[in-house]
Amino acid sequence: MSKSGYELVLCIVNTGFSETVMNAAKEVGARGGTVIHARGTANKEAEEFFHITIQPDKEIVMILVPEQIRDDVLHALYREAGLKSEGQGIAFSMPVTNVVGLSH
C-alpha cells in the first residue's frame, strides 16, 4: 500500500495508441495522464518469444490513480491495448509515496 493513497500506472504502447489507453483508463475512473514519446529496444528474440512484430516507436502513458481503481485501470488497459491488440501495450503500476498539486 502506498503512503499517498495513489499509484502510478505506466502503459507502453505503439505510437498512435495513447488515446486508446487514456479512453480505457477514463472509462474506469482515471482523470487524465501524460504521454511521453519513446523508442523501444526489443530485439528479434523478443519478437519470436512473444510472437509479435515490435514497432520501435512507442508512447509511454503515465496515469496517477487512486489505489482503489488501480486494478480496474490495469485490466482496462490490458483489454483495450494489451499485447494481443494493435497497440501491443504492456502496463504496470508503481507505488507513490508523496503527491502534491492535486485537487479533488
PDB file of N, CA and C in Angstrom:
ATOM      1  N   MET A   1       0.844  -1.183   0.000  1.00  0.00           N
ATOM      2  CA  MET A   1       0.000   0.000   0.000  1.00  0.00           C
ATOM      3  C   MET A   1       0.888   1.244   0.000  1.00  0.00           C
ATOM      4  N   SER A   2       0.579   2.180  -0.903  1.00  0.00           N
ATOM      5  CA  SER A   2       1.398   3.389  -0.958  1.00  0.00           C
ATOM      6  C   SER A   2       0.962   4.378   0.112  1.00  0.00           C
ATOM      7  N   LYS A   3       1.906   5.113   0.607  1.00  0.00           N
ATOM      8  CA  LYS A   3       1.667   6.073   1.678  1.00  0.00           C
ATOM      9  C   LYS A   3       0.702   7.178   1.253  1.00  0.00           C
ATOM     10  N   SER A   4       0.727   7.551  -0.026  1.00  0.00           N
ATOM     11  CA  SER A   4      -0.080   8.670  -0.511  1.00  0.00           C
ATOM     12  C   SER A   4      -1.512   8.281  -0.850  1.00  0.00           C
ATOM     13  N   GLY A   5      -1.760   6.981  -1.035  1.00  0.00           N
ATOM     14  CA  GLY A   5      -3.080   6.553  -1.490  1.00  0.00           C
ATOM     15  C   GLY A   5      -3.202   6.548  -3.005  1.00  0.00           C
ATOM     16  N   TYR A   6      -2.095   6.847  -3.697  1.00  0.00           N
ATOM     17  CA  TYR A   6      -2.073   6.862  -5.164  1.00  0.00           C
ATOM     18  C   TYR A   6      -1.066   5.853  -5.692  1.00  0.00           C
ATOM     19  N   GLU A   7      -1.288   5.425  -6.922  1.00  0.00           N
ATOM     20  CA  GLU A   7      -0.356   4.567  -7.651  1.00  0.00           C
ATOM     21  C   GLU A   7      -0.109   5.209  -9.016  1.00  0.00           C
ATOM     22  N   LEU A   8       1.073   5.002  -9.552  1.00  0.00           N
ATOM     23  CA  LEU A   8       1.389   5.460 -10.901  1.00  0.00           C
ATOM     24  C   LEU A   8       1.250   4.264 -11.833  1.00  0.00           C
ATOM     25  N   VAL A   9       0.333   4.367 -12.779  1.00  0.00           N
ATOM     26  CA  VAL A   9       0.166   3.331 -13.791  1.00  0.00           C
ATOM     27  C   VAL A   9       0.903   3.807 -15.029  1.00  0.00           C
ATOM     28  N   LEU A  10       1.776   2.945 -15.547  1.00  0.00           N
ATOM     29  CA  LEU A  10       2.503   3.242 -16.777  1.00  0.00           C
ATOM     30  C   LEU A  10       2.089   2.236 -17.834  1.00  0.00           C
ATOM     31  N   CYS A  11       1.824   2.720 -19.027  1.00  0.00           N
ATOM     32  CA  CYS A  11       1.462   1.846 -20.135  1.00  0.00           C
ATOM     33  C   CYS A  11       2.322   2.223 -21.330  1.00  0.00           C
ATOM     34  N   ILE A  12       3.050   1.256 -21.852  1.00  0.00           N
ATOM     35  CA  ILE A  12       3.927   1.469 -23.008  1.00  0.00           C
ATOM     36  C   ILE A  12       3.240   0.839 -24.210  1.00  0.00           C
ATOM     37  N   VAL A  13       2.923   1.663 -25.213  1.00  0.00           N
ATOM     38  CA  VAL A  13       2.201   1.192 -26.399  1.00  0.00           C
ATOM     39  C   VAL A  13       2.880   1.687 -27.665  1.00  0.00           C
ATOM     40  N   ASN A  14       2.508   1.071 -28.789  1.00  0.00           N
ATOM     41  CA  ASN A  14       2.974   1.557 -30.073  1.00  0.00           C
ATOM     42  C   ASN A  14       2.484   2.985 -30.281  1.00  0.00           C
ATOM     43  N   THR A  15       3.266   3.770 -31.019  1.00  0.00           N
ATOM     44  CA  THR A  15       2.892   5.149 -31.316  1.00  0.00           C
ATOM     45  C   THR A  15       1.506   5.185 -31.950  1.00  0.00           C
ATOM     46  N   GLY A  16       0.698   6.119 -31.478  1.00  0.00           N
ATOM     47  CA  GLY A  16      -0.648   6.287 -32.014  1.00  0.00           C
ATOM     48  C   GLY A  16      -1.742   5.666 -31.163  1.00  0.00           C
ATOM     49  N   PHE A  17      -1.370   4.973 -30.087  1.00  0.00           N
ATOM     50  CA  PHE A  17      -2.367   4.294 -29.260  1.00  0.00           C
ATOM     51  C   PHE A  17      -2.530   4.908 -27.874  1.00  0.00           C
ATOM     52  N   SER A  18      -1.917   6.053 -27.612  1.00  0.00           N
ATOM     53  CA  SER A  18      -2.059   6.672 -26.295  1.00  0.00           C
ATOM     54  C   SER A  18      -3.499   7.110 -26.034  1.00  0.00           C
ATOM     55  N   GLU A  19      -4.212   7.525 -27.065  1.00  0.00           N
ATOM     56  CA  GLU A  19      -5.619   7.918 -26.881  1.00  0.00           C
ATOM     57  C   GLU A  19      -6.467   6.705 -26.497  1.00  0.00           C
ATOM     58  N   THR A  20      -6.177   5.555 -27.085  1.00  0.00           N
ATOM     59  CA  THR A  20      -6.872   4.314 -26.717  1.00  0.00           C
ATOM     60  C   THR A  20      -6.647   4.012 -25.245  1.00  0.00           C
ATOM     61  N   VAL A  21      -5.405   4.174 -24.797  1.00  0.00           N
ATOM     62  CA  VAL A  21      -5.056   3.935 -23.401  1.00  0.00           C
ATOM     63  C   VAL A  21      -5.819   4.895 -22.492  1.00  0.00           C
ATOM     64  N   MET A  22      -5.800   6.182 -22.809  1.00  0.00           N
ATOM     65  CA  MET A  22      -6.464   7.168 -21.953  1.00  0.00           C
ATOM     66  C   MET A  22      -7.969   6.955 -21.938  1.00  0.00           C
ATOM     67  N   ASN A  23      -8.571   6.632 -23.069  1.00  0.00           N
ATOM     68  CA  ASN A  23     -10.021   6.388 -23.096  1.00  0.00           C
ATOM     69  C   ASN A  23     -10.384   5.205 -22.208  1.00  0.00           C
ATOM     70  N   ALA A  24      -9.599   4.134 -22.277  1.00  0.00           N
ATOM     71  CA  ALA A  24      -9.869   2.950 -21.448  1.00  0.00           C
ATOM     72  C   ALA A  24      -9.726   3.290 -19.966  1.00  0.00           C
ATOM     73  N   ALA A  25      -8.693   4.046 -19.619  1.00  0.00           N
ATOM     74  CA  ALA A  25      -8.466   4.411 -18.221  1.00  0.00           C
ATOM     75  C   ALA A  25      -9.570   5.333 -17.704  1.00  0.00           C
ATOM     76  N   LYS A  26      -9.996   6.275 -18.522  1.00  0.00           N
ATOM     77  CA  LYS A  26     -11.047   7.210 -18.101  1.00  0.00           C
ATOM     78  C   LYS A  26     -12.376   6.495 -17.889  1.00  0.00           C
ATOM     79  N   GLU A  27     -12.638   5.458 -18.673  1.00  0.00           N
ATOM     80  CA  GLU A  27     -13.891   4.710 -18.521  1.00  0.00           C
ATOM     81  C   GLU A  27     -14.022   4.052 -17.151  1.00  0.00           C
ATOM     82  N   VAL A  28     -12.896   3.805 -16.488  1.00  0.00           N
ATOM     83  CA  VAL A  28     -12.946   3.182 -15.159  1.00  0.00           C
ATOM     84  C   VAL A  28     -12.539   4.144 -14.044  1.00  0.00           C
ATOM     85  N   GLY A  29     -12.505   5.444 -14.350  1.00  0.00           N
ATOM     86  CA  GLY A  29     -12.332   6.428 -13.291  1.00  0.00           C
ATOM     87  C   GLY A  29     -11.083   7.269 -13.285  1.00  0.00           C
ATOM     88  N   ALA A  30     -10.126   7.013 -14.158  1.00  0.00           N
ATOM     89  CA  ALA A  30      -8.928   7.859 -14.204  1.00  0.00           C
ATOM     90  C   ALA A  30      -9.318   9.232 -14.745  1.00  0.00           C
ATOM     91  N   ARG A  31      -8.591  10.255 -14.335  1.00  0.00           N
ATOM     92  CA  ARG A  31      -8.942  11.619 -14.746  1.00  0.00           C
ATOM     93  C   ARG A  31      -8.097  12.149 -15.890  1.00  0.00           C
ATOM     94  N   GLY A  32      -6.884  11.690 -16.035  1.00  0.00           N
ATOM     95  CA  GLY A  32      -6.010  12.200 -17.085  1.00  0.00           C
ATOM     96  C   GLY A  32      -4.648  11.556 -16.991  1.00  0.00           C
ATOM     97  N   GLY A  33      -3.777  11.907 -17.921  1.00  0.00           N
ATOM     98  CA  GLY A  33      -2.450  11.318 -17.927  1.00  0.00           C
ATOM     99  C   GLY A  33      -1.480  12.167 -18.718  1.00  0.00           C
ATOM    100  N   THR A  34      -0.271  11.692 -18.799  1.00  0.00           N
ATOM    101  CA  THR A  34       0.794  12.355 -19.542  1.00  0.00           C
ATOM    102  C   THR A  34       1.407  11.363 -20.514  1.00  0.00           C
ATOM    103  N   VAL A  35       1.638  11.807 -21.744  1.00  0.00           N
ATOM    104  CA  VAL A  35       2.216  10.950 -22.775  1.00  0.00           C
ATOM    105  C   VAL A  35       3.651  11.386 -23.041  1.00  0.00           C
ATOM    106  N   ILE A  36       4.547  10.405 -23.045  1.00  0.00           N
ATOM    107  CA  ILE A  36       5.955  10.636 -23.378  1.00  0.00           C
ATOM    108  C   ILE A  36       6.269   9.818 -24.621  1.00  0.00           C
ATOM    109  N   HIS A  37       6.898  10.433 -25.600  1.00  0.00           N
ATOM    110  CA  HIS A  37       7.302   9.711 -26.802  1.00  0.00           C
ATOM    111  C   HIS A  37       8.620   9.002 -26.522  1.00  0.00           C
ATOM    112  N   ALA A  38       8.726   7.743 -26.961  1.00  0.00           N
ATOM    113  CA  ALA A  38       9.899   6.927 -26.641  1.00  0.00           C
ATOM    114  C   ALA A  38      10.245   6.016 -27.806  1.00  0.00           C
ATOM    115  N   ARG A  39      11.351   5.317 -27.661  1.00  0.00           N
ATOM    116  CA  ARG A  39      11.807   4.371 -28.676  1.00  0.00           C
ATOM    117  C   ARG A  39      12.178   3.077 -27.972  1.00  0.00           C
ATOM    118  N   GLY A  40      11.583   1.965 -28.418  1.00  0.00           N
ATOM    119  CA  GLY A  40      11.861   0.663 -27.822  1.00  0.00           C
ATOM    120  C   GLY A  40      13.161   0.072 -28.327  1.00  0.00           C
ATOM    121  N   THR A  41      13.692  -0.897 -27.576  1.00  0.00           N
ATOM    122  CA  THR A  41      14.958  -1.524 -27.950  1.00  0.00           C
ATOM    123  C   THR A  41      14.843  -3.036 -28.062  1.00  0.00           C
ATOM    124  N   ALA A  42      13.631  -3.547 -28.197  1.00  0.00           N
ATOM    125  CA  ALA A  42      13.446  -5.002 -28.266  1.00  0.00           C
ATOM    126  C   ALA A  42      14.170  -5.580 -29.481  1.00  0.00           C
ATOM    127  N   ASN A  43      14.575  -6.828 -29.341  1.00  0.00           N
ATOM    128  CA  ASN A  43      15.317  -7.475 -30.414  1.00  0.00           C
ATOM    129  C   ASN A  43      14.499  -8.608 -31.033  1.00  0.00           C
ATOM    130  N   LYS A  44      15.077  -9.268 -32.010  1.00  0.00           N
ATOM    131  CA  LYS A  44      14.388 -10.363 -32.709  1.00  0.00           C
ATOM    132  C   LYS A  44      13.992 -11.495 -31.772  1.00  0.00           C
ATOM    133  N   GLU A  45      14.818 -11.778 -30.758  1.00  0.00           N
ATOM    134  CA  GLU A  45      14.484 -12.846 -29.812  1.00  0.00           C
ATOM    135  C   GLU A  45      13.184 -12.526 -29.072  1.00  0.00           C
ATOM    136  N   ALA A  46      13.012 -11.258 -28.695  1.00  0.00           N
ATOM    137  CA  ALA A  46      11.779 -10.856 -28.016  1.00  0.00           C
ATOM    138  C   ALA A  46      10.585 -10.990 -28.943  1.00  0.00           C
ATOM    139  N   GLU A  47      10.755 -10.625 -30.210  1.00  0.00           N
ATOM    140  CA  GLU A  47       9.673 -10.761 -31.187  1.00  0.00           C
ATOM    141  C   GLU A  47       9.265 -12.226 -31.337  1.00  0.00           C
ATOM    142  N   GLU A  48      10.242 -13.106 -31.404  1.00  0.00           N
ATOM    143  CA  GLU A  48       9.949 -14.533 -31.555  1.00  0.00           C
ATOM    144  C   GLU A  48       9.301 -15.099 -30.296  1.00  0.00           C
ATOM    145  N   PHE A  49       9.751 -14.671 -29.131  1.00  0.00           N
ATOM    146  CA  PHE A  49       9.204 -15.168 -27.871  1.00  0.00           C
ATOM    147  C   PHE A  49       7.730 -14.781 -27.716  1.00  0.00           C
ATOM    148  N   PHE A  50       7.404 -13.504 -28.015  1.00  0.00           N
ATOM    149  CA  PHE A  50       6.031 -13.017 -27.854  1.00  0.00           C
ATOM    150  C   PHE A  50       5.170 -13.241 -29.100  1.00  0.00           C
ATOM    151  N   HIS A  51       5.778 -13.708 -30.199  1.00  0.00           N
ATOM    152  CA  HIS A  51       5.075 -13.948 -31.467  1.00  0.00           C
ATOM    153  C   HIS A  51       4.411 -12.672 -31.986  1.00  0.00           C
ATOM    154  N   ILE A  52       5.155 -11.570 -31.923  1.00  0.00           N
ATOM    155  CA  ILE A  52       4.660 -10.297 -32.427  1.00  0.00           C
ATOM    156  C   ILE A  52       5.791  -9.576 -33.149  1.00  0.00           C
ATOM    157  N   THR A  53       5.430  -8.603 -33.991  1.00  0.00           N
ATOM    158  CA  THR A  53       6.414  -7.718 -34.599  1.00  0.00           C
ATOM    159  C   THR A  53       6.460  -6.465 -33.751  1.00  0.00           C
ATOM    160  N   ILE A  54       7.641  -6.088 -33.317  1.00  0.00           N
ATOM    161  CA  ILE A  54       7.767  -4.958 -32.403  1.00  0.00           C
ATOM    162  C   ILE A  54       8.102  -3.696 -33.172  1.00  0.00           C
ATOM    163  N   GLN A  55       7.246  -2.695 -33.022  1.00  0.00           N
ATOM    164  CA  GLN A  55       7.440  -1.382 -33.620  1.00  0.00           C
ATOM    165  C   GLN A  55       8.343  -0.583 -32.690  1.00  0.00           C
ATOM    166  N   PRO A  56       9.430   0.004 -33.187  1.00  0.00           N
ATOM    167  CA  PRO A  56      10.359   0.690 -32.283  1.00  0.00           C
ATOM    168  C   PRO A  56       9.804   1.981 -31.665  1.00  0.00           C
ATOM    169  N   ASP A  57       8.937   2.714 -32.391  1.00  0.00           N
ATOM    170  CA  ASP A  57       8.408   3.964 -31.850  1.00  0.00           C
ATOM    171  C   ASP A  57       7.288   3.672 -30.867  1.00  0.00           C
ATOM    172  N   LYS A  58       7.399   4.235 -29.672  1.00  0.00           N
ATOM    173  CA  LYS A  58       6.469   3.954 -28.568  1.00  0.00           C
ATOM    174  C   LYS A  58       5.939   5.239 -27.958  1.00  0.00           C
ATOM    175  N   GLU A  59       4.881   5.078 -27.190  1.00  0.00           N
ATOM    176  CA  GLU A  59       4.373   6.144 -26.337  1.00  0.00           C
ATOM    177  C   GLU A  59       4.240   5.550 -24.939  1.00  0.00           C
ATOM    178  N   ILE A  60       4.669   6.298 -23.949  1.00  0.00           N
ATOM    179  CA  ILE A  60       4.512   5.887 -22.560  1.00  0.00           C
ATOM    180  C   ILE A  60       3.437   6.794 -21.971  1.00  0.00           C
ATOM    181  N   VAL A  61       2.374   6.174 -21.481  1.00  0.00           N
ATOM    182  CA  VAL A  61       1.286   6.939 -20.866  1.00  0.00           C
ATOM    183  C   VAL A  61       1.413   6.761 -19.354  1.00  0.00           C
ATOM    184  N   MET A  62       1.556   7.885 -18.646  1.00  0.00           N
ATOM    185  CA  MET A  62       1.664   7.867 -17.184  1.00  0.00           C
ATOM    186  C   MET A  62       0.345   8.381 -16.610  1.00  0.00           C
ATOM    187  N   ILE A  63      -0.259   7.587 -15.722  1.00  0.00           N
ATOM    188  CA  ILE A  63      -1.555   7.942 -15.159  1.00  0.00           C
ATOM    189  C   ILE A  63      -1.484   7.768 -13.642  1.00  0.00           C
ATOM    190  N   LEU A  64      -1.681   8.852 -12.916  1.00  0.00           N
ATOM    191  CA  LEU A  64      -1.718   8.800 -11.460  1.00  0.00           C
ATOM    192  C   LEU A  64      -3.155   8.513 -11.044  1.00  0.00           C
ATOM    193  N   VAL A  65      -3.354   7.401 -10.315  1.00  0.00           N
ATOM    194  CA  VAL A  65      -4.714   6.995  -9.950  1.00  0.00           C
ATOM    195  C   VAL A  65      -4.798   6.673  -8.461  1.00  0.00           C
ATOM    196  N   PRO A  66      -5.990   6.838  -7.880  1.00  0.00           N
ATOM    197  CA  PRO A  66      -6.177   6.369  -6.502  1.00  0.00           C
ATOM    198  C   PRO A  66      -5.977   4.851  -6.453  1.00  0.00           C
ATOM    199  N   GLU A  67      -5.386   4.377  -5.365  1.00  0.00           N
ATOM    200  CA  GLU A  67      -5.134   2.936  -5.222  1.00  0.00           C
ATOM    201  C   GLU A  67      -6.374   2.090  -5.493  1.00  0.00           C
ATOM    202  N   GLN A  68      -7.546   2.594  -5.107  1.00  0.00           N
ATOM    203  CA  GLN A  68      -8.775   1.816  -5.212  1.00  0.00           C
ATOM    204  C   GLN A  68      -9.142   1.458  -6.650  1.00  0.00           C
ATOM    205  N   ILE A  69      -8.682   2.246  -7.638  1.00  0.00           N
ATOM    206  CA  ILE A  69      -9.048   1.936  -9.023  1.00  0.00           C
ATOM    207  C   ILE A  69      -7.878   1.384  -9.840  1.00  0.00           C
ATOM    208  N   ARG A  70      -6.729   1.202  -9.216  1.00  0.00           N
ATOM    209  CA  ARG A  70      -5.546   0.720  -9.929  1.00  0.00           C
ATOM    210  C   ARG A  70      -5.815  -0.566 -10.713  1.00  0.00           C
ATOM    211  N   ASP A  71      -6.373  -1.568 -10.057  1.00  0.00           N
ATOM    212  CA  ASP A  71      -6.612  -2.845 -10.736  1.00  0.00           C
ATOM    213  C   ASP A  71      -7.604  -2.704 -11.884  1.00  0.00           C
ATOM    214  N   ASP A  72      -8.636  -1.884 -11.693  1.00  0.00           N
ATOM    215  CA  ASP A  72      -9.604  -1.648 -12.772  1.00  0.00           C
ATOM    216  C   ASP A  72      -8.925  -1.009 -13.975  1.00  0.00           C
ATOM    217  N   VAL A  73      -8.043  -0.046 -13.715  1.00  0.00           N
ATOM    218  CA  VAL A  73      -7.323   0.628 -14.798  1.00  0.00           C
ATOM    219  C   VAL A  73      -6.409  -0.363 -15.521  1.00  0.00           C
ATOM    220  N   LEU A  74      -5.642  -1.145 -14.767  1.00  0.00           N
ATOM    221  CA  LEU A  74      -4.744  -2.116 -15.403  1.00  0.00           C
ATOM    222  C   LEU A  74      -5.510  -3.118 -16.254  1.00  0.00           C
ATOM    223  N   HIS A  75      -6.642  -3.602 -15.757  1.00  0.00           N
ATOM    224  CA  HIS A  75      -7.442  -4.563 -16.528  1.00  0.00           C
ATOM    225  C   HIS A  75      -8.015  -3.917 -17.787  1.00  0.00           C
ATOM    226  N   ALA A  76      -8.451  -2.659 -17.688  1.00  0.00           N
ATOM    227  CA  ALA A  76      -8.980  -1.951 -18.857  1.00  0.00           C
ATOM    228  C   ALA A  76      -7.894  -1.750 -19.908  1.00  0.00           C
ATOM    229  N   LEU A  77      -6.686  -1.421 -19.467  1.00  0.00           N
ATOM    230  CA  LEU A  77      -5.579  -1.218 -20.409  1.00  0.00           C
ATOM    231  C   LEU A  77      -5.212  -2.522 -21.099  1.00  0.00           C
ATOM    232  N   TYR A  78      -5.191  -3.603 -20.338  1.00  0.00           N
ATOM    233  CA  TYR A  78      -4.894  -4.913 -20.923  1.00  0.00           C
ATOM    234  C   TYR A  78      -5.936  -5.289 -21.977  1.00  0.00           C
ATOM    235  N   ARG A  79      -7.192  -5.039 -21.647  1.00  0.00           N
ATOM    236  CA  ARG A  79      -8.291  -5.396 -22.548  1.00  0.00           C
ATOM    237  C   ARG A  79      -8.257  -4.575 -23.843  1.00  0.00           C
ATOM    238  N   GLU A  80      -7.994  -3.275 -23.738  1.00  0.00           N
ATOM    239  CA  GLU A  80      -8.084  -2.388 -24.898  1.00  0.00           C
ATOM    240  C   GLU A  80      -6.771  -2.187 -25.655  1.00  0.00           C
ATOM    241  N   ALA A  81      -5.634  -2.337 -24.966  1.00  0.00           N
ATOM    242  CA  ALA A  81      -4.352  -2.016 -25.606  1.00  0.00           C
ATOM    243  C   ALA A  81      -3.250  -3.004 -25.247  1.00  0.00           C
ATOM    244  N   GLY A  82      -3.607  -4.217 -24.854  1.00  0.00           N
ATOM    245  CA  GLY A  82      -2.620  -5.206 -24.441  1.00  0.00           C
ATOM    246  C   GLY A  82      -1.799  -5.776 -25.584  1.00  0.00           C
ATOM    247  N   LEU A  83      -0.913  -6.706 -25.266  1.00  0.00           N
ATOM    248  CA  LEU A  83      -0.004  -7.286 -26.259  1.00  0.00           C
ATOM    249  C   LEU A  83      -0.716  -7.914 -27.453  1.00  0.00           C
ATOM    250  N   LYS A  84      -1.930  -8.401 -27.250  1.00  0.00           N
ATOM    251  CA  LYS A  84      -2.651  -9.045 -28.357  1.00  0.00           C
ATOM    252  C   LYS A  84      -3.448  -8.054 -29.195  1.00  0.00           C
ATOM    253  N   SER A  85      -3.347  -6.774 -28.902  1.00  0.00           N
ATOM    254  CA  SER A  85      -4.022  -5.739 -29.678  1.00  0.00           C
ATOM    255  C   SER A  85      -3.008  -5.070 -30.605  1.00  0.00           C
ATOM    256  N   GLU A  86      -3.492  -4.176 -31.465  1.00  0.00           N
ATOM    257  CA  GLU A  86      -2.582  -3.430 -32.341  1.00  0.00           C
ATOM    258  C   GLU A  86      -1.637  -2.528 -31.549  1.00  0.00           C
ATOM    259  N   GLY A  87      -2.091  -2.067 -30.393  1.00  0.00           N
ATOM    260  CA  GLY A  87      -1.245  -1.210 -29.560  1.00  0.00           C
ATOM    261  C   GLY A  87      -0.077  -1.948 -28.952  1.00  0.00           C
ATOM    262  N   GLN A  88      -0.191  -3.277 -28.825  1.00  0.00           N
ATOM    263  CA  GLN A  88       0.846  -4.143 -28.270  1.00  0.00           C
ATOM    264  C   GLN A  88       1.415  -3.577 -26.973  1.00  0.00           C
ATOM    265  N   GLY A  89       0.521  -3.167 -26.073  1.00  0.00           N
ATOM    266  CA  GLY A  89       0.940  -2.491 -24.858  1.00  0.00           C
ATOM    267  C   GLY A  89       1.221  -3.411 -23.689  1.00  0.00           C
ATOM    268  N   ILE A  90       2.075  -2.914 -22.827  1.00  0.00           N
ATOM    269  CA  ILE A  90       2.276  -3.532 -21.512  1.00  0.00           C
ATOM    270  C   ILE A  90       1.996  -2.441 -20.489  1.00  0.00           C
ATOM    271  N   ALA A  91       1.446  -2.834 -19.352  1.00  0.00           N
ATOM    272  CA  ALA A  91       1.127  -1.859 -18.316  1.00  0.00           C
ATOM    273  C   ALA A  91       1.555  -2.416 -16.966  1.00  0.00           C
ATOM    274  N   PHE A  92       1.940  -1.523 -16.090  1.00  0.00           N
ATOM    275  CA  PHE A  92       2.306  -1.907 -14.727  1.00  0.00           C
ATOM    276  C   PHE A  92       2.098  -0.696 -13.834  1.00  0.00           C
ATOM    277  N   SER A  93       2.115  -0.933 -12.526  1.00  0.00           N
ATOM    278  CA  SER A  93       1.932   0.176 -11.595  1.00  0.00           C
ATOM    279  C   SER A  93       3.085   0.214 -10.599  1.00  0.00           C
ATOM    280  N   MET A  94       3.259   1.387 -10.019  1.00  0.00           N
ATOM    281  CA  MET A  94       4.288   1.599  -9.007  1.00  0.00           C
ATOM    282  C   MET A  94       3.681   2.410  -7.872  1.00  0.00           C
ATOM    283  N   PRO A  95       4.054   2.101  -6.630  1.00  0.00           N
ATOM    284  CA  PRO A  95       3.529   2.892  -5.513  1.00  0.00           C
ATOM    285  C   PRO A  95       4.093   4.314  -5.539  1.00  0.00           C
ATOM    286  N   VAL A  96       3.295   5.237  -5.066  1.00  0.00           N
ATOM    287  CA  VAL A  96       3.699   6.642  -4.981  1.00  0.00           C
ATOM    288  C   VAL A  96       3.671   7.037  -3.512  1.00  0.00           C
ATOM    289  N   THR A  97       4.794   7.524  -3.009  1.00  0.00           N
ATOM    290  CA  THR A  97       4.849   7.831  -1.577  1.00  0.00           C
ATOM    291  C   THR A  97       4.330   9.226  -1.239  1.00  0.00           C
ATOM    292  N   ASN A  98       4.499  10.189  -2.116  1.00  0.00           N
ATOM    293  CA  ASN A  98       4.049  11.550  -1.843  1.00  0.00           C
ATOM    294  C   ASN A  98       3.478  12.176  -3.105  1.00  0.00           C
ATOM    295  N   VAL A  99       2.457  13.009  -2.937  1.00  0.00           N
ATOM    296  CA  VAL A  99       1.820  13.693  -4.056  1.00  0.00           C
ATOM    297  C   VAL A  99       1.548  15.127  -3.640  1.00  0.00           C
ATOM    298  N   VAL A 100       1.842  16.081  -4.518  1.00  0.00           N
ATOM    299  CA  VAL A 100       1.461  17.482  -4.308  1.00  0.00           C
ATOM    300  C   VAL A 100       0.817  17.982  -5.590  1.00  0.00           C
ATOM    301  N   GLY A 101      -0.009  18.994  -5.468  1.00  0.00           N
ATOM    302  CA  GLY A 101      -0.577  19.641  -6.649  1.00  0.00           C
ATOM    303  C   GLY A 101      -1.872  19.047  -7.164  1.00  0.00           C
ATOM    304  N   LEU A 102      -2.451  18.092  -6.460  1.00  0.00           N
ATOM    305  CA  LEU A 102      -3.719  17.524  -6.906  1.00  0.00           C
ATOM    306  C   LEU A 102      -4.872  18.203  -6.191  1.00  0.00           C
ATOM    307  N   SER A 103      -5.947  18.417  -6.930  1.00  0.00           N
ATOM    308  CA  SER A 103      -7.170  18.903  -6.292  1.00  0.00           C
ATOM    309  C   SER A 103      -8.246  17.855  -6.476  1.00  0.00           C
ATOM    310  N   HIS A 104      -9.123  17.709  -5.513  1.00  0.00           N
ATOM    311  CA  HIS A 104     -10.137  16.662  -5.575  1.00  0.00           C
ATOM    312  C   HIS A 104     -11.428  17.188  -6.125  1.00  0.00           C
TER     313      HIS A 104
END
